PDB file of C-alpha atoms in Angstrom:
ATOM      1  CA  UNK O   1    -206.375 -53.624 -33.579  1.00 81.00           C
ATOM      2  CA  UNK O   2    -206.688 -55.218 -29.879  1.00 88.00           C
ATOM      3  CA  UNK O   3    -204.573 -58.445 -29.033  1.00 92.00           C
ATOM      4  CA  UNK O   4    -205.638 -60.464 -26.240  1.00 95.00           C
ATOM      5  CA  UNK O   5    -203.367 -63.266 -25.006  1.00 97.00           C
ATOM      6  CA  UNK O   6    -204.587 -65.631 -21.932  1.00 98.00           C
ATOM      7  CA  UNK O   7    -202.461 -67.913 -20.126  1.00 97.00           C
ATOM      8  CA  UNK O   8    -202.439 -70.863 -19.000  1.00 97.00           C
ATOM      9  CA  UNK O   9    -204.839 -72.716 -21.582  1.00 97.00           C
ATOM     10  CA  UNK O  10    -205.727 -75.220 -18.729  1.00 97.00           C
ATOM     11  CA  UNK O  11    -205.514 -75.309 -15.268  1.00 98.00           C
ATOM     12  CA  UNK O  12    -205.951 -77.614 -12.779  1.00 98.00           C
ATOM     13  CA  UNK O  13    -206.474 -77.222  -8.964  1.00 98.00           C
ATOM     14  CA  UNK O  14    -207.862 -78.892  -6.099  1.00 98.00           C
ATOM     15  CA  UNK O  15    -211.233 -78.343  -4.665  1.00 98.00           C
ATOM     16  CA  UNK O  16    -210.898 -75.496  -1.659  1.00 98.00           C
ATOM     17  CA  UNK O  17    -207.452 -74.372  -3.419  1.00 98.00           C
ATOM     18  CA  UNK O  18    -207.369 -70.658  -5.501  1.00 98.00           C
ATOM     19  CA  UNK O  19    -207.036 -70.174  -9.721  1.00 98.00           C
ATOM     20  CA  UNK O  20    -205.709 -67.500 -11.171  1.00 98.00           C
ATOM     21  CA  UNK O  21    -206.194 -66.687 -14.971  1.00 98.00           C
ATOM     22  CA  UNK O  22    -203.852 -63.744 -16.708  1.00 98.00           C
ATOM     23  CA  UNK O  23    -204.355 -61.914 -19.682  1.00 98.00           C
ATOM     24  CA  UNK O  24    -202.648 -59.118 -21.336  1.00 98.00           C
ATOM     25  CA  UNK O  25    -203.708 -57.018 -23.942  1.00 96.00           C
ATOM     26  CA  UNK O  26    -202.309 -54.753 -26.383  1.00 94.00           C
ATOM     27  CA  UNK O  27    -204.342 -51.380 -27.362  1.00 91.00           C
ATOM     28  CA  UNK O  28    -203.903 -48.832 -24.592  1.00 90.00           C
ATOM     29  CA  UNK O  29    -207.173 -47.436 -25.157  1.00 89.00           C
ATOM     30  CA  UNK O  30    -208.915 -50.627 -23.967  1.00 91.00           C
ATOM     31  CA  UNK O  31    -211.004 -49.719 -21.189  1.00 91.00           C
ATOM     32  CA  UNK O  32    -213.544 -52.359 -20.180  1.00 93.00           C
ATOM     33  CA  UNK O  33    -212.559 -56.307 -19.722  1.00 96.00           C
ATOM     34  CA  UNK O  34    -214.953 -58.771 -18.510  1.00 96.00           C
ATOM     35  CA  UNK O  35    -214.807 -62.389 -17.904  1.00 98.00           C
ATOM     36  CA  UNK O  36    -216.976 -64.920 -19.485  1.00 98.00           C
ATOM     37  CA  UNK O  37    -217.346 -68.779 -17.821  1.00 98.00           C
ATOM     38  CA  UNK O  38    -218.368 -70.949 -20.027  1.00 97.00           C
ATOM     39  CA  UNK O  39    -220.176 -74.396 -19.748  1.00 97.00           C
ATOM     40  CA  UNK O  40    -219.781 -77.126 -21.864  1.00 94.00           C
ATOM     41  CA  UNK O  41    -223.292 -77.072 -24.346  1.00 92.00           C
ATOM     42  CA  UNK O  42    -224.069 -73.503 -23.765  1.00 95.00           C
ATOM     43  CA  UNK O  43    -222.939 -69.765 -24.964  1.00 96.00           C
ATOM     44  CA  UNK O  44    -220.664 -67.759 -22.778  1.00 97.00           C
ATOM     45  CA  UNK O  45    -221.638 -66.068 -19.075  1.00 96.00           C
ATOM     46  CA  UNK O  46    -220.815 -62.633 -18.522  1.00 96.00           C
ATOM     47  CA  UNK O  47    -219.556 -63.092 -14.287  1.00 97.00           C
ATOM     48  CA  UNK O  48    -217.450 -60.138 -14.051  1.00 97.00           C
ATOM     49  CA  UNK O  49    -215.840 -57.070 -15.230  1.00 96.00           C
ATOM     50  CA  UNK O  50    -213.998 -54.074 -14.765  1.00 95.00           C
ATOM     51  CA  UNK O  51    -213.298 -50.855 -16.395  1.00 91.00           C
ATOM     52  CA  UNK O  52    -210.310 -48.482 -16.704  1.00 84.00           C
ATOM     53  CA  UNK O  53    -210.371 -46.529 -13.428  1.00 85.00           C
ATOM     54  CA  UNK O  54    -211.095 -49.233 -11.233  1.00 84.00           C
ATOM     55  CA  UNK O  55    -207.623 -51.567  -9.838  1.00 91.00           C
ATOM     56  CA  UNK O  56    -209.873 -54.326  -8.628  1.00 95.00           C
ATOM     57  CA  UNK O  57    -213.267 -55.346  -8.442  1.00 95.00           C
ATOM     58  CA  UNK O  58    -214.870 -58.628  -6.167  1.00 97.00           C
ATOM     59  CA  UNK O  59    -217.933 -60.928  -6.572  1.00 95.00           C
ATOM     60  CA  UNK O  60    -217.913 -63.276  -3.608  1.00 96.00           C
ATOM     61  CA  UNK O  61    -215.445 -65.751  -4.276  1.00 97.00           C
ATOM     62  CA  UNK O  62    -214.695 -63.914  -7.421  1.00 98.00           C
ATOM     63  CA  UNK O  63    -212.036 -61.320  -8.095  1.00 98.00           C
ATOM     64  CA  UNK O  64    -210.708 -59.307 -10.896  1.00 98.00           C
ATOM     65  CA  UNK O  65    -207.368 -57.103 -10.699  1.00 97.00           C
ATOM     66  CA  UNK O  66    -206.381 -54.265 -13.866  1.00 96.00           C
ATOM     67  CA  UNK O  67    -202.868 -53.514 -13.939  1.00 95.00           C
ATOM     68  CA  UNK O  68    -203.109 -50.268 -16.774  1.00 93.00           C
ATOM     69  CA  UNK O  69    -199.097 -49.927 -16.603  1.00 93.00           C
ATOM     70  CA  UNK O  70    -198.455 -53.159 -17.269  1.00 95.00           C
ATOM     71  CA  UNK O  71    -201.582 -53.926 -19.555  1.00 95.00           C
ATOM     72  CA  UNK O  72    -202.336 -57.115 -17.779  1.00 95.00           C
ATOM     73  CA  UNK O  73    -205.482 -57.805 -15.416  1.00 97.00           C
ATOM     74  CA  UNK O  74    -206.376 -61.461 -13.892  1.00 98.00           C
ATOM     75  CA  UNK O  75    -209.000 -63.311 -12.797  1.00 98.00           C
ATOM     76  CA  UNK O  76    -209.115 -64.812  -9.413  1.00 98.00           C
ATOM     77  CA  UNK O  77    -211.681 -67.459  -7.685  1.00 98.00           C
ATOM     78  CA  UNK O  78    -211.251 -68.815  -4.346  1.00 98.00           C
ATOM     79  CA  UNK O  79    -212.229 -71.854  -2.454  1.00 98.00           C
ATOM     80  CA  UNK O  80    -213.000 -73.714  -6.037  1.00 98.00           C
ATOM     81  CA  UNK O  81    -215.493 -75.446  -6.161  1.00 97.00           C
ATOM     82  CA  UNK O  82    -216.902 -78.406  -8.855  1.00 96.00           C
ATOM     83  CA  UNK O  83    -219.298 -75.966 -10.134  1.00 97.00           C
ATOM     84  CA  UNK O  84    -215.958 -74.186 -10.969  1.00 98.00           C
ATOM     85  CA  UNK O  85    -214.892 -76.175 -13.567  1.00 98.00           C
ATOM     86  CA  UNK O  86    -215.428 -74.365 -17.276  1.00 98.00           C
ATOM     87  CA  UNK O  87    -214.205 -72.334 -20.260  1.00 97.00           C
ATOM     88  CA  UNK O  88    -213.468 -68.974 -18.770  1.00 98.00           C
ATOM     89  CA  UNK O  89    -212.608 -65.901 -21.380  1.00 97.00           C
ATOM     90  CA  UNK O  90    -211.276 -62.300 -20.835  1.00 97.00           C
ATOM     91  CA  UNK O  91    -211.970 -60.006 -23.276  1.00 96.00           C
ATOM     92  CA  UNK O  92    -210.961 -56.532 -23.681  1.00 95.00           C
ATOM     93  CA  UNK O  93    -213.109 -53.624 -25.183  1.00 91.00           C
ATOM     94  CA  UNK O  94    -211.312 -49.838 -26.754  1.00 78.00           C
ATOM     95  CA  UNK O  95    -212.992 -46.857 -25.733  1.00 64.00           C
ATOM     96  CA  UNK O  96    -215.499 -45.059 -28.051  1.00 60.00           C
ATOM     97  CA  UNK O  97    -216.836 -48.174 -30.231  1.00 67.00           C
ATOM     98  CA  UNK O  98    -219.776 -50.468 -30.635  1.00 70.00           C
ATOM     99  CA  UNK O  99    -217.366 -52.749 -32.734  1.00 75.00           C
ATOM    100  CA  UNK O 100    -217.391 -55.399 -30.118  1.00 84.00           C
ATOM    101  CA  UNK O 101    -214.586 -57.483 -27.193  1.00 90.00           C
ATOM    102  CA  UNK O 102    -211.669 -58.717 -28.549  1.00 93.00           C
ATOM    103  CA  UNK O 103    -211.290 -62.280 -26.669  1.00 94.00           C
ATOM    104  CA  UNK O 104    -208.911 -64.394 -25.170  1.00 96.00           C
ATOM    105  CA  UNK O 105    -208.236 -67.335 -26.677  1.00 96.00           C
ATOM    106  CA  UNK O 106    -209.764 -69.364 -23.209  1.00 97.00           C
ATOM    107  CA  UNK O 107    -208.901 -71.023 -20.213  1.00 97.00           C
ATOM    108  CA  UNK O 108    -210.147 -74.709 -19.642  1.00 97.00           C
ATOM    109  CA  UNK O 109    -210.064 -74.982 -15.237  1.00 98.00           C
ATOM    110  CA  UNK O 110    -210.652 -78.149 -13.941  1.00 98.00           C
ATOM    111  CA  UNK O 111    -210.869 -78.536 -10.432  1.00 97.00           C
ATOM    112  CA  UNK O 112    -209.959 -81.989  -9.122  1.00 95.00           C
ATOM    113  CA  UNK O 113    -212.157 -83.420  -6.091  1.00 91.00           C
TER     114      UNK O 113
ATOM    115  CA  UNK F   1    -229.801 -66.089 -21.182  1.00 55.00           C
ATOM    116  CA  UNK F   2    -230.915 -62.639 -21.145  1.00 65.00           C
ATOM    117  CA  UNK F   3    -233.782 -62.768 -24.010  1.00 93.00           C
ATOM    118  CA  UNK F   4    -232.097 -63.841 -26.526  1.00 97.00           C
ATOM    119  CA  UNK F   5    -232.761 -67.131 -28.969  1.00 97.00           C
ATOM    120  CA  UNK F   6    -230.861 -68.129 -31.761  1.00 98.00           C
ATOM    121  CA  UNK F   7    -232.140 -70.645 -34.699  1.00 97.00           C
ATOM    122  CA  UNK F   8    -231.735 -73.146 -35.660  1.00 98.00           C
ATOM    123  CA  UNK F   9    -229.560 -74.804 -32.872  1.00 97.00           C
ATOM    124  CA  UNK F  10    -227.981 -77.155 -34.746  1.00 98.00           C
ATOM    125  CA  UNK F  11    -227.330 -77.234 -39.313  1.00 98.00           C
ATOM    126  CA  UNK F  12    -225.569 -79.394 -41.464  1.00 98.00           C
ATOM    127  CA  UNK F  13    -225.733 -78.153 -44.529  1.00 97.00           C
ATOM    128  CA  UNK F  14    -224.000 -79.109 -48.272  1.00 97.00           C
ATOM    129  CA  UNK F  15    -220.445 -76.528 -49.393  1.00 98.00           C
ATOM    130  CA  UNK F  16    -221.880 -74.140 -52.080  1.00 97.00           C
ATOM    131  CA  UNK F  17    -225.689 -73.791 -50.463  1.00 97.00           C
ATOM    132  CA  UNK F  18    -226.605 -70.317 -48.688  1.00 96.00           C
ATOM    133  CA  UNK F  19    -227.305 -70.624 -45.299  1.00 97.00           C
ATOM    134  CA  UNK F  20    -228.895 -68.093 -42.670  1.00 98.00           C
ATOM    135  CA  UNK F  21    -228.817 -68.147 -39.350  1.00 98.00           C
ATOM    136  CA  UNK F  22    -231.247 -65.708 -36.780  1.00 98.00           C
ATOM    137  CA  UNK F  23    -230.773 -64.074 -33.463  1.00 98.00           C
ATOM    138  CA  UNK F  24    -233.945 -62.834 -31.838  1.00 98.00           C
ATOM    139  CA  UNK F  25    -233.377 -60.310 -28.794  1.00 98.00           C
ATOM    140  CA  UNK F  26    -236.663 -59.353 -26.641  1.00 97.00           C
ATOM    141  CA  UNK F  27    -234.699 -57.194 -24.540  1.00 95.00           C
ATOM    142  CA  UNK F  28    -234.589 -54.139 -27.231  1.00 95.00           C
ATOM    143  CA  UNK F  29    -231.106 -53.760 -27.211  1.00 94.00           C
ATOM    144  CA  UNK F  30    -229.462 -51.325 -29.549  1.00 93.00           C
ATOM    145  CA  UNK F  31    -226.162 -53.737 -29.866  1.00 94.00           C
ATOM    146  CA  UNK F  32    -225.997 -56.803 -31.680  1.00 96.00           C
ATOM    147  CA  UNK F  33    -223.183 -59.161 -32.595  1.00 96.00           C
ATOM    148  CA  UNK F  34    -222.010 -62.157 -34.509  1.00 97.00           C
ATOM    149  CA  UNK F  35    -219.082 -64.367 -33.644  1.00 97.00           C
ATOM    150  CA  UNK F  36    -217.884 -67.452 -34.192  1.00 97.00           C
ATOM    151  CA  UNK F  37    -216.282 -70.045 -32.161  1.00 97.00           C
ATOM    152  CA  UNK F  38    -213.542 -72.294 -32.941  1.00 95.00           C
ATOM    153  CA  UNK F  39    -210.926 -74.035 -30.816  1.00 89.00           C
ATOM    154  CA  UNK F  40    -208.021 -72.738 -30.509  1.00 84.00           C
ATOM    155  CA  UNK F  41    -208.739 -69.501 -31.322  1.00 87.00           C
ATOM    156  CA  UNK F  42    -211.882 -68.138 -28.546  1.00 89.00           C
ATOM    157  CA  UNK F  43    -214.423 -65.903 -29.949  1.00 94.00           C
ATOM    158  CA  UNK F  44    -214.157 -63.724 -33.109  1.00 94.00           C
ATOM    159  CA  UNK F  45    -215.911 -60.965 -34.256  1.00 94.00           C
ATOM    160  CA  UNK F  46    -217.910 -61.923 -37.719  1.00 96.00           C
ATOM    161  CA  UNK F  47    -220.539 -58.472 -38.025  1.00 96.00           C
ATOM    162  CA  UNK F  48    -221.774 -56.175 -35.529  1.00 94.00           C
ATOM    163  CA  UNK F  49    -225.245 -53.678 -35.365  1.00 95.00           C
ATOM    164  CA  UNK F  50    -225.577 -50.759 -33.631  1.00 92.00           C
ATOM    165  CA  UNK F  51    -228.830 -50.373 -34.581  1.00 92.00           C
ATOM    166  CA  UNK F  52    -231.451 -51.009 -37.591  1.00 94.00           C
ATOM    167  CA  UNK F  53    -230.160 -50.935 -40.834  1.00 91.00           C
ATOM    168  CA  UNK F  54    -226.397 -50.116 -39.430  1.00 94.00           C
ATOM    169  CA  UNK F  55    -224.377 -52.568 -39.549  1.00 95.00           C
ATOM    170  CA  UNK F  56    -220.360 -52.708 -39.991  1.00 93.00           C
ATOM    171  CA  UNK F  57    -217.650 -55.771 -40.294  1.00 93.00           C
ATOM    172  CA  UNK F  58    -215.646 -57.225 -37.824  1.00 92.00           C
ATOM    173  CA  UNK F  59    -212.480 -59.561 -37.712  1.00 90.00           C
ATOM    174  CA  UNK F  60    -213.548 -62.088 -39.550  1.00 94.00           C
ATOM    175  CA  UNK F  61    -216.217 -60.905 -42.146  1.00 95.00           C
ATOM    176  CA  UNK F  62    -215.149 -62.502 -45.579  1.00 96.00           C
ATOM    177  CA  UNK F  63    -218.481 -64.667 -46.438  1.00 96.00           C
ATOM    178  CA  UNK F  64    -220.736 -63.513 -44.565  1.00 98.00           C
ATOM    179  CA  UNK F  65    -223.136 -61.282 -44.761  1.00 97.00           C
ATOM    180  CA  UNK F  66    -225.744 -59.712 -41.612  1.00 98.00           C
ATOM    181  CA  UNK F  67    -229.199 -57.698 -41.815  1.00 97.00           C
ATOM    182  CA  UNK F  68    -231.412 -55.963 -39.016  1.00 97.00           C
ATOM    183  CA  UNK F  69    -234.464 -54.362 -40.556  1.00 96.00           C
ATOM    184  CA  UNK F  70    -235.877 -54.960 -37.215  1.00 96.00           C
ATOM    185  CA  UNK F  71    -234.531 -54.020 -33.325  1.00 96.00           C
ATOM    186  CA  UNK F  72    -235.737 -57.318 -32.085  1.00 97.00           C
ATOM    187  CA  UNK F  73    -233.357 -59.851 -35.557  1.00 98.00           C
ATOM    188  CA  UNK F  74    -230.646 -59.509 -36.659  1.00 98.00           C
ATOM    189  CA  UNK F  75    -229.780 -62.226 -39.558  1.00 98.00           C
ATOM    190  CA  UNK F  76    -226.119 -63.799 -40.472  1.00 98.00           C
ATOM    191  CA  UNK F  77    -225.883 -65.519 -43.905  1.00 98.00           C
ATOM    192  CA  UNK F  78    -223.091 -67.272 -45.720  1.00 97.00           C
ATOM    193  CA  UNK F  79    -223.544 -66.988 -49.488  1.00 93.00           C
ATOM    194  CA  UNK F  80    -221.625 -70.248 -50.185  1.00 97.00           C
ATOM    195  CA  UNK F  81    -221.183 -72.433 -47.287  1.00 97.00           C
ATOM    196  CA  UNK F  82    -217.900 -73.904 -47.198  1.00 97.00           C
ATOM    197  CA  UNK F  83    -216.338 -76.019 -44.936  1.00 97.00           C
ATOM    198  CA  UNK F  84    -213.900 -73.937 -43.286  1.00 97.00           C
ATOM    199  CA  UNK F  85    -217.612 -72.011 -41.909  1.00 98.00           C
ATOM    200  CA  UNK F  86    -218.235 -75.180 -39.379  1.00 98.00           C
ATOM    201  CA  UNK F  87    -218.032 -73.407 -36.303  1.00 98.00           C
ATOM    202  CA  UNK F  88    -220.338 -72.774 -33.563  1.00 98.00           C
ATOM    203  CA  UNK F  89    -222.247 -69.245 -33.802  1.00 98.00           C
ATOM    204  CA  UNK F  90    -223.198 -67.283 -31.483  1.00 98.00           C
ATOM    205  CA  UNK F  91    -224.794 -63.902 -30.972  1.00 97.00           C
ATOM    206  CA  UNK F  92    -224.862 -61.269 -28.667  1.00 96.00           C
ATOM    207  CA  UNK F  93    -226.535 -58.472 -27.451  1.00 96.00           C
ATOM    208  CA  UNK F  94    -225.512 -54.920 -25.422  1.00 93.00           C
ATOM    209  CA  UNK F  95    -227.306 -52.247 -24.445  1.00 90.00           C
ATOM    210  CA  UNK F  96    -224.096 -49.858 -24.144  1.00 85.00           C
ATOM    211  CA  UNK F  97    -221.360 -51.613 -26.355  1.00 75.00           C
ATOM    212  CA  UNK F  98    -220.136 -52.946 -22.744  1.00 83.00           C
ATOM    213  CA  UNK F  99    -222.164 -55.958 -21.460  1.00 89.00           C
ATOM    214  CA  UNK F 100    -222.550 -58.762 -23.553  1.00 92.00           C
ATOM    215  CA  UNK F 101    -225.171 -61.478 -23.274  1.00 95.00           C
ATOM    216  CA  UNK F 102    -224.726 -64.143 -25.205  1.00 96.00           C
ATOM    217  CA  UNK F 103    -227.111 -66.852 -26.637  1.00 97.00           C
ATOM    218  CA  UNK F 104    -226.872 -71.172 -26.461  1.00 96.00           C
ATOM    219  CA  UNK F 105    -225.037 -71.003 -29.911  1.00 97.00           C
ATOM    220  CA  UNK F 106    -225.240 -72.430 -33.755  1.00 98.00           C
ATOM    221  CA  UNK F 107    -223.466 -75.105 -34.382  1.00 98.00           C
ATOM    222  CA  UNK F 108    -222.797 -75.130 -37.831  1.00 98.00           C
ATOM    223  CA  UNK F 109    -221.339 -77.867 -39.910  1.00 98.00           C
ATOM    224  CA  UNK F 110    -220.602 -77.671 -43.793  1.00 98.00           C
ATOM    225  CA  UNK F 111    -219.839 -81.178 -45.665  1.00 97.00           C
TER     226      UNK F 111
END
């Protein structure tokens, strides 16, 4: 089955700088990953995704990039901000099946005023 | 949170007792999932519905058991609680297998 690994398991930044979150996965039939920001107290966010014949996709400050060669894709957000500061999961989804996203283990980003 | 409300919100319940836990969707989605969440290892896959009365196991099934006889529920139970079940539940919903919306959670604890 799908593998997801996520890295780093916490970052830190300051306020105004840029994160970047990378995950790789494992089935080369995956062909859907979102990202999912989650708050302490509540169930995960759906803020972005992208599928298989798509290299990058933006949401204001957010940005996601699919590298299908290398079977990585990353999430990037600019000009943190407090709000910022969560859980954040990528997940990857194989073609052809309603048997659910195989997740990342999680990222905890703390941005530092 | 997309229509969806789980219940109860919080359980602490004795090892050995069943326990079930709901998900109610008013969105009429055909998808409907059940992980659990546990640090240090993100979400995993418990059951999954792709519609009523189909239902199918995911990653980690063993002791649990899910039912939709409705579109709208879809029900988790553990047989036996024990206390390697504490976790915190949550369920989700899709309308193409893609987008998931998840609910506030379950947190579960077994003692």
């Amino acid at each position: 089955g799908e593998n997801v690994e996520q890295h780093p398991s916490t970052l830190s930044v300051q306020e105004g700088d840029s994160a970047v979150i990378k995950c790789t996965y494992s089935d080369s039939a995956s062909n859907y990953f979102p990202w999912y920001k989650q708050e302490l107290g509540k169930g995960p966010q759906l803020i972005i995704d992208i599928r298989s014949n798509v290299g990058e996709k933006k949401d204001q400050r957010i940005a996601v990039t699919l590298n299908k060669t290398a079977k990585h894709f990353s999430l990037h957000i600019t000009e943190t901000q407090p709000e910022d500061s969560a859980v954040y999961f990528c997940a990857a989804h194989s073609g052809g099946g309603a048997d659910g996203l195989t997740f990342g283990k999680g990222t905890h980003l703390i941005i530092q005023p | 949170d997309a229509g969806i409300t789980q219940s109860p919100r919080h359980k602490v319940t004795e090892t050995g007792t069943p326990v079930t836990l709901r998900c109610h969707q008013t969105e009429n989605h055909r998808y409907m999932y059940w992980y659990r969440q546990d640090p240090g290892h993100g979400l995993r896959l418990i059951h999954y519905s792709y519609g009523v009365k189909d239902t199918d196991k995911g990653e980690v099934s063993d002791g649990y058991s899910v039912s939709r006889s409705k579109t709208e529920d879809f029900l988790l139970t553990l047989e036996s609680a024990t206390s390697s079940q504490t976790s915190v539940y949550f369920c989700a919903i899709s309308e193409t297998f893609e987008q998931a919306f998840f609910g506030q959670g379950t947190r579960l604890t077994v003692v």
